[in-house]
């Protein structure tokens, strides 16, 4: 999958700040809005979003984020993302999250993320 959502999540494993910014900039609008459970307020703009994603790379070196499922209804895409890598105990870990994504044309304009997939 090479759409803007997949490109955006590929950036989560890019450690170089310039490369990460370039990848994110190719996938989102200039005024992109982003929220997830770890953001105290809405993140606005490419630079701020790249800095936030960079914290993931710094705090979870070697981890990746990959879209494993997506579907679109009414112009909103629900994407399930697997965050995976080696945990502090040395074992491979996978954590799922879901994102609701709005686009302008082919690029992301707004994302809202949730931990897990909503299943009990």
PDB file of C-alpha atoms in Angstrom:
ATOM      1  CA  UNK A   1       0.000   0.000   0.000  1.00  0.00           C
ATOM      2  CA  UNK A   2       1.629   3.289  -1.040  1.00  0.00           C
ATOM      3  CA  UNK A   3      -1.097   5.807  -0.266  1.00  0.00           C
ATOM      4  CA  UNK A   4      -0.546   8.829   1.965  1.00  0.00           C
ATOM      5  CA  UNK A   5      -1.664   6.996   5.118  1.00  0.00           C
ATOM      6  CA  UNK A   6       0.900   4.227   4.632  1.00  0.00           C
ATOM      7  CA  UNK A   7       3.595   6.759   3.725  1.00  0.00           C
ATOM      8  CA  UNK A   8       2.831   8.717   6.893  1.00  0.00           C
ATOM      9  CA  UNK A   9       3.201   5.643   9.108  1.00  0.00           C
ATOM     10  CA  UNK A  10       6.400   4.581   7.328  1.00  0.00           C
ATOM     11  CA  UNK A  11       7.850   7.851   8.654  1.00  0.00           C
ATOM     12  CA  UNK A  12       7.438   6.611  12.248  1.00  0.00           C
ATOM     13  CA  UNK A  13      10.529   4.433  11.871  1.00  0.00           C
ATOM     14  CA  UNK A  14      12.691   7.092  10.196  1.00  0.00           C
ATOM     15  CA  UNK A  15      15.253   8.323  12.726  1.00  0.00           C
ATOM     16  CA  UNK A  16      16.802  11.081  10.595  1.00  0.00           C
ATOM     17  CA  UNK A  17      14.790  14.268  11.220  1.00  0.00           C
ATOM     18  CA  UNK A  18      15.233  15.673   7.685  1.00  0.00           C
ATOM     19  CA  UNK A  19      14.207  12.403   6.007  1.00  0.00           C
ATOM     20  CA  UNK A  20      11.250  12.002   8.374  1.00  0.00           C
ATOM     21  CA  UNK A  21      10.062  15.565   7.693  1.00  0.00           C
ATOM     22  CA  UNK A  22      10.312  15.002   3.941  1.00  0.00           C
ATOM     23  CA  UNK A  23       8.306  11.771   4.109  1.00  0.00           C
ATOM     24  CA  UNK A  24       5.602  13.327   6.291  1.00  0.00           C
ATOM     25  CA  UNK A  25       5.432  16.439   4.104  1.00  0.00           C
ATOM     26  CA  UNK A  26       4.685  14.232   1.093  1.00  0.00           C
ATOM     27  CA  UNK A  27       1.722  12.648   2.879  1.00  0.00           C
ATOM     28  CA  UNK A  28      -0.085  15.527   4.621  1.00  0.00           C
ATOM     29  CA  UNK A  29      -1.456  19.013   4.021  1.00  0.00           C
ATOM     30  CA  UNK A  30       0.503  22.032   5.254  1.00  0.00           C
ATOM     31  CA  UNK A  31      -2.056  22.652   8.022  1.00  0.00           C
ATOM     32  CA  UNK A  32      -2.592  19.004   9.011  1.00  0.00           C
ATOM     33  CA  UNK A  33      -4.314  18.383  12.359  1.00  0.00           C
ATOM     34  CA  UNK A  34      -3.428  15.350  14.505  1.00  0.00           C
ATOM     35  CA  UNK A  35      -4.717  13.978  17.818  1.00  0.00           C
ATOM     36  CA  UNK A  36      -4.110  10.752  19.725  1.00  0.00           C
ATOM     37  CA  UNK A  37      -4.295   9.733  23.399  1.00  0.00           C
ATOM     38  CA  UNK A  38      -0.721  10.956  24.001  1.00  0.00           C
ATOM     39  CA  UNK A  39      -1.237  14.479  22.634  1.00  0.00           C
ATOM     40  CA  UNK A  40      -2.439  16.944  25.278  1.00  0.00           C
ATOM     41  CA  UNK A  41      -3.789  19.184  22.503  1.00  0.00           C
ATOM     42  CA  UNK A  42      -4.198  19.050  18.739  1.00  0.00           C
ATOM     43  CA  UNK A  43      -0.917  19.023  16.832  1.00  0.00           C
ATOM     44  CA  UNK A  44      -1.059  21.440  13.900  1.00  0.00           C
ATOM     45  CA  UNK A  45       1.279  21.651  10.929  1.00  0.00           C
ATOM     46  CA  UNK A  46       3.942  19.501   9.325  1.00  0.00           C
ATOM     47  CA  UNK A  47       6.891  20.550  11.513  1.00  0.00           C
ATOM     48  CA  UNK A  48       5.047  19.931  14.781  1.00  0.00           C
ATOM     49  CA  UNK A  49       3.761  16.581  13.515  1.00  0.00           C
ATOM     50  CA  UNK A  50       7.236  15.503  12.400  1.00  0.00           C
ATOM     51  CA  UNK A  51       8.630  16.434  15.818  1.00  0.00           C
ATOM     52  CA  UNK A  52       5.915  14.386  17.519  1.00  0.00           C
ATOM     53  CA  UNK A  53       6.564  11.363  15.309  1.00  0.00           C
ATOM     54  CA  UNK A  54      10.280  11.788  16.026  1.00  0.00           C
ATOM     55  CA  UNK A  55       9.580  11.219  19.714  1.00  0.00           C
ATOM     56  CA  UNK A  56       8.310   7.741  18.772  1.00  0.00           C
ATOM     57  CA  UNK A  57      11.573   6.954  16.967  1.00  0.00           C
ATOM     58  CA  UNK A  58      13.604   8.253  19.903  1.00  0.00           C
ATOM     59  CA  UNK A  59      11.593   6.422  22.572  1.00  0.00           C
ATOM     60  CA  UNK A  60      11.145   3.167  20.643  1.00  0.00           C
ATOM     61  CA  UNK A  61      14.267   2.680  18.509  1.00  0.00           C
ATOM     62  CA  UNK A  62      13.888  -0.058  15.920  1.00  0.00           C
ATOM     63  CA  UNK A  63      10.098  -0.094  16.167  1.00  0.00           C
ATOM     64  CA  UNK A  64       7.922   0.307  13.096  1.00  0.00           C
ATOM     65  CA  UNK A  65       4.350   1.329  12.339  1.00  0.00           C
ATOM     66  CA  UNK A  66       2.452  -0.344   9.515  1.00  0.00           C
ATOM     67  CA  UNK A  67      -1.107  -0.069   8.247  1.00  0.00           C
ATOM     68  CA  UNK A  68      -2.543  -3.578   8.451  1.00  0.00           C
ATOM     69  CA  UNK A  69      -6.149  -2.820   7.480  1.00  0.00           C
ATOM     70  CA  UNK A  70      -8.122   0.137   6.194  1.00  0.00           C
ATOM     71  CA  UNK A  71     -11.549   0.986   4.882  1.00  0.00           C
ATOM     72  CA  UNK A  72     -13.190   4.198   3.737  1.00  0.00           C
ATOM     73  CA  UNK A  73     -16.767   5.305   4.226  1.00  0.00           C
ATOM     74  CA  UNK A  74     -18.161   8.769   3.564  1.00  0.00           C
ATOM     75  CA  UNK A  75     -14.727  10.208   2.864  1.00  0.00           C
ATOM     76  CA  UNK A  76     -13.249   9.064   6.203  1.00  0.00           C
ATOM     77  CA  UNK A  77     -10.726   6.221   6.349  1.00  0.00           C
ATOM     78  CA  UNK A  78     -10.393   3.976   9.390  1.00  0.00           C
ATOM     79  CA  UNK A  79      -6.881   2.544   9.469  1.00  0.00           C
ATOM     80  CA  UNK A  80      -5.653  -0.141  11.847  1.00  0.00           C
ATOM     81  CA  UNK A  81      -1.952   0.287  12.529  1.00  0.00           C
ATOM     82  CA  UNK A  82       0.443  -2.239  14.085  1.00  0.00           C
ATOM     83  CA  UNK A  83       3.278  -0.718  16.080  1.00  0.00           C
ATOM     84  CA  UNK A  84       5.895  -3.413  16.553  1.00  0.00           C
ATOM     85  CA  UNK A  85       9.405  -3.971  17.802  1.00  0.00           C
ATOM     86  CA  UNK A  86      11.474  -5.470  20.568  1.00  0.00           C
ATOM     87  CA  UNK A  87      10.314  -4.513  24.044  1.00  0.00           C
ATOM     88  CA  UNK A  88      12.480  -3.873  27.120  1.00  0.00           C
ATOM     89  CA  UNK A  89      12.208  -7.570  28.027  1.00  0.00           C
ATOM     90  CA  UNK A  90      13.755  -8.591  24.689  1.00  0.00           C
ATOM     91  CA  UNK A  91      10.522 -10.037  23.310  1.00  0.00           C
ATOM     92  CA  UNK A  92       8.817  -8.916  20.099  1.00  0.00           C
ATOM     93  CA  UNK A  93       5.775  -6.757  20.894  1.00  0.00           C
ATOM     94  CA  UNK A  94       2.834  -5.587  18.771  1.00  0.00           C
ATOM     95  CA  UNK A  95       0.411  -2.847  19.784  1.00  0.00           C
ATOM     96  CA  UNK A  96      -2.587  -1.966  17.634  1.00  0.00           C
ATOM     97  CA  UNK A  97      -4.138   1.436  17.186  1.00  0.00           C
ATOM     98  CA  UNK A  98      -6.902   2.819  15.010  1.00  0.00           C
ATOM     99  CA  UNK A  99      -6.875   6.130  13.204  1.00  0.00           C
ATOM    100  CA  UNK A 100      -9.710   8.004  11.579  1.00  0.00           C
ATOM    101  CA  UNK A 101      -8.314   9.954   8.651  1.00  0.00           C
ATOM    102  CA  UNK A 102      -9.703  12.758   6.501  1.00  0.00           C
ATOM    103  CA  UNK A 103      -7.988  13.806   3.290  1.00  0.00           C
ATOM    104  CA  UNK A 104      -7.856  16.771   0.945  1.00  0.00           C
ATOM    105  CA  UNK A 105      -7.294  15.207  -2.429  1.00  0.00           C
ATOM    106  CA  UNK A 106      -4.691  12.480  -1.999  1.00  0.00           C
ATOM    107  CA  UNK A 107      -3.075  13.785   1.218  1.00  0.00           C
ATOM    108  CA  UNK A 108      -4.050  13.686   4.901  1.00  0.00           C
ATOM    109  CA  UNK A 109      -5.676  16.781   6.379  1.00  0.00           C
ATOM    110  CA  UNK A 110      -6.770  15.403   9.777  1.00  0.00           C
ATOM    111  CA  UNK A 111      -6.074  12.303  11.849  1.00  0.00           C
ATOM    112  CA  UNK A 112      -7.516  11.134  15.146  1.00  0.00           C
ATOM    113  CA  UNK A 113      -5.966   8.050  16.738  1.00  0.00           C
ATOM    114  CA  UNK A 114      -7.093   5.627  19.442  1.00  0.00           C
ATOM    115  CA  UNK A 115      -5.279   2.904  21.379  1.00  0.00           C
ATOM    116  CA  UNK A 116      -6.443  -0.590  20.433  1.00  0.00           C
ATOM    117  CA  UNK A 117      -9.222  -1.468  18.047  1.00  0.00           C
ATOM    118  CA  UNK A 118     -12.236  -0.873  20.251  1.00  0.00           C
ATOM    119  CA  UNK A 119     -12.784  -4.577  20.906  1.00  0.00           C
ATOM    120  CA  UNK A 120     -13.355  -5.778  24.462  1.00  0.00           C
TER     121      UNK A 120
END
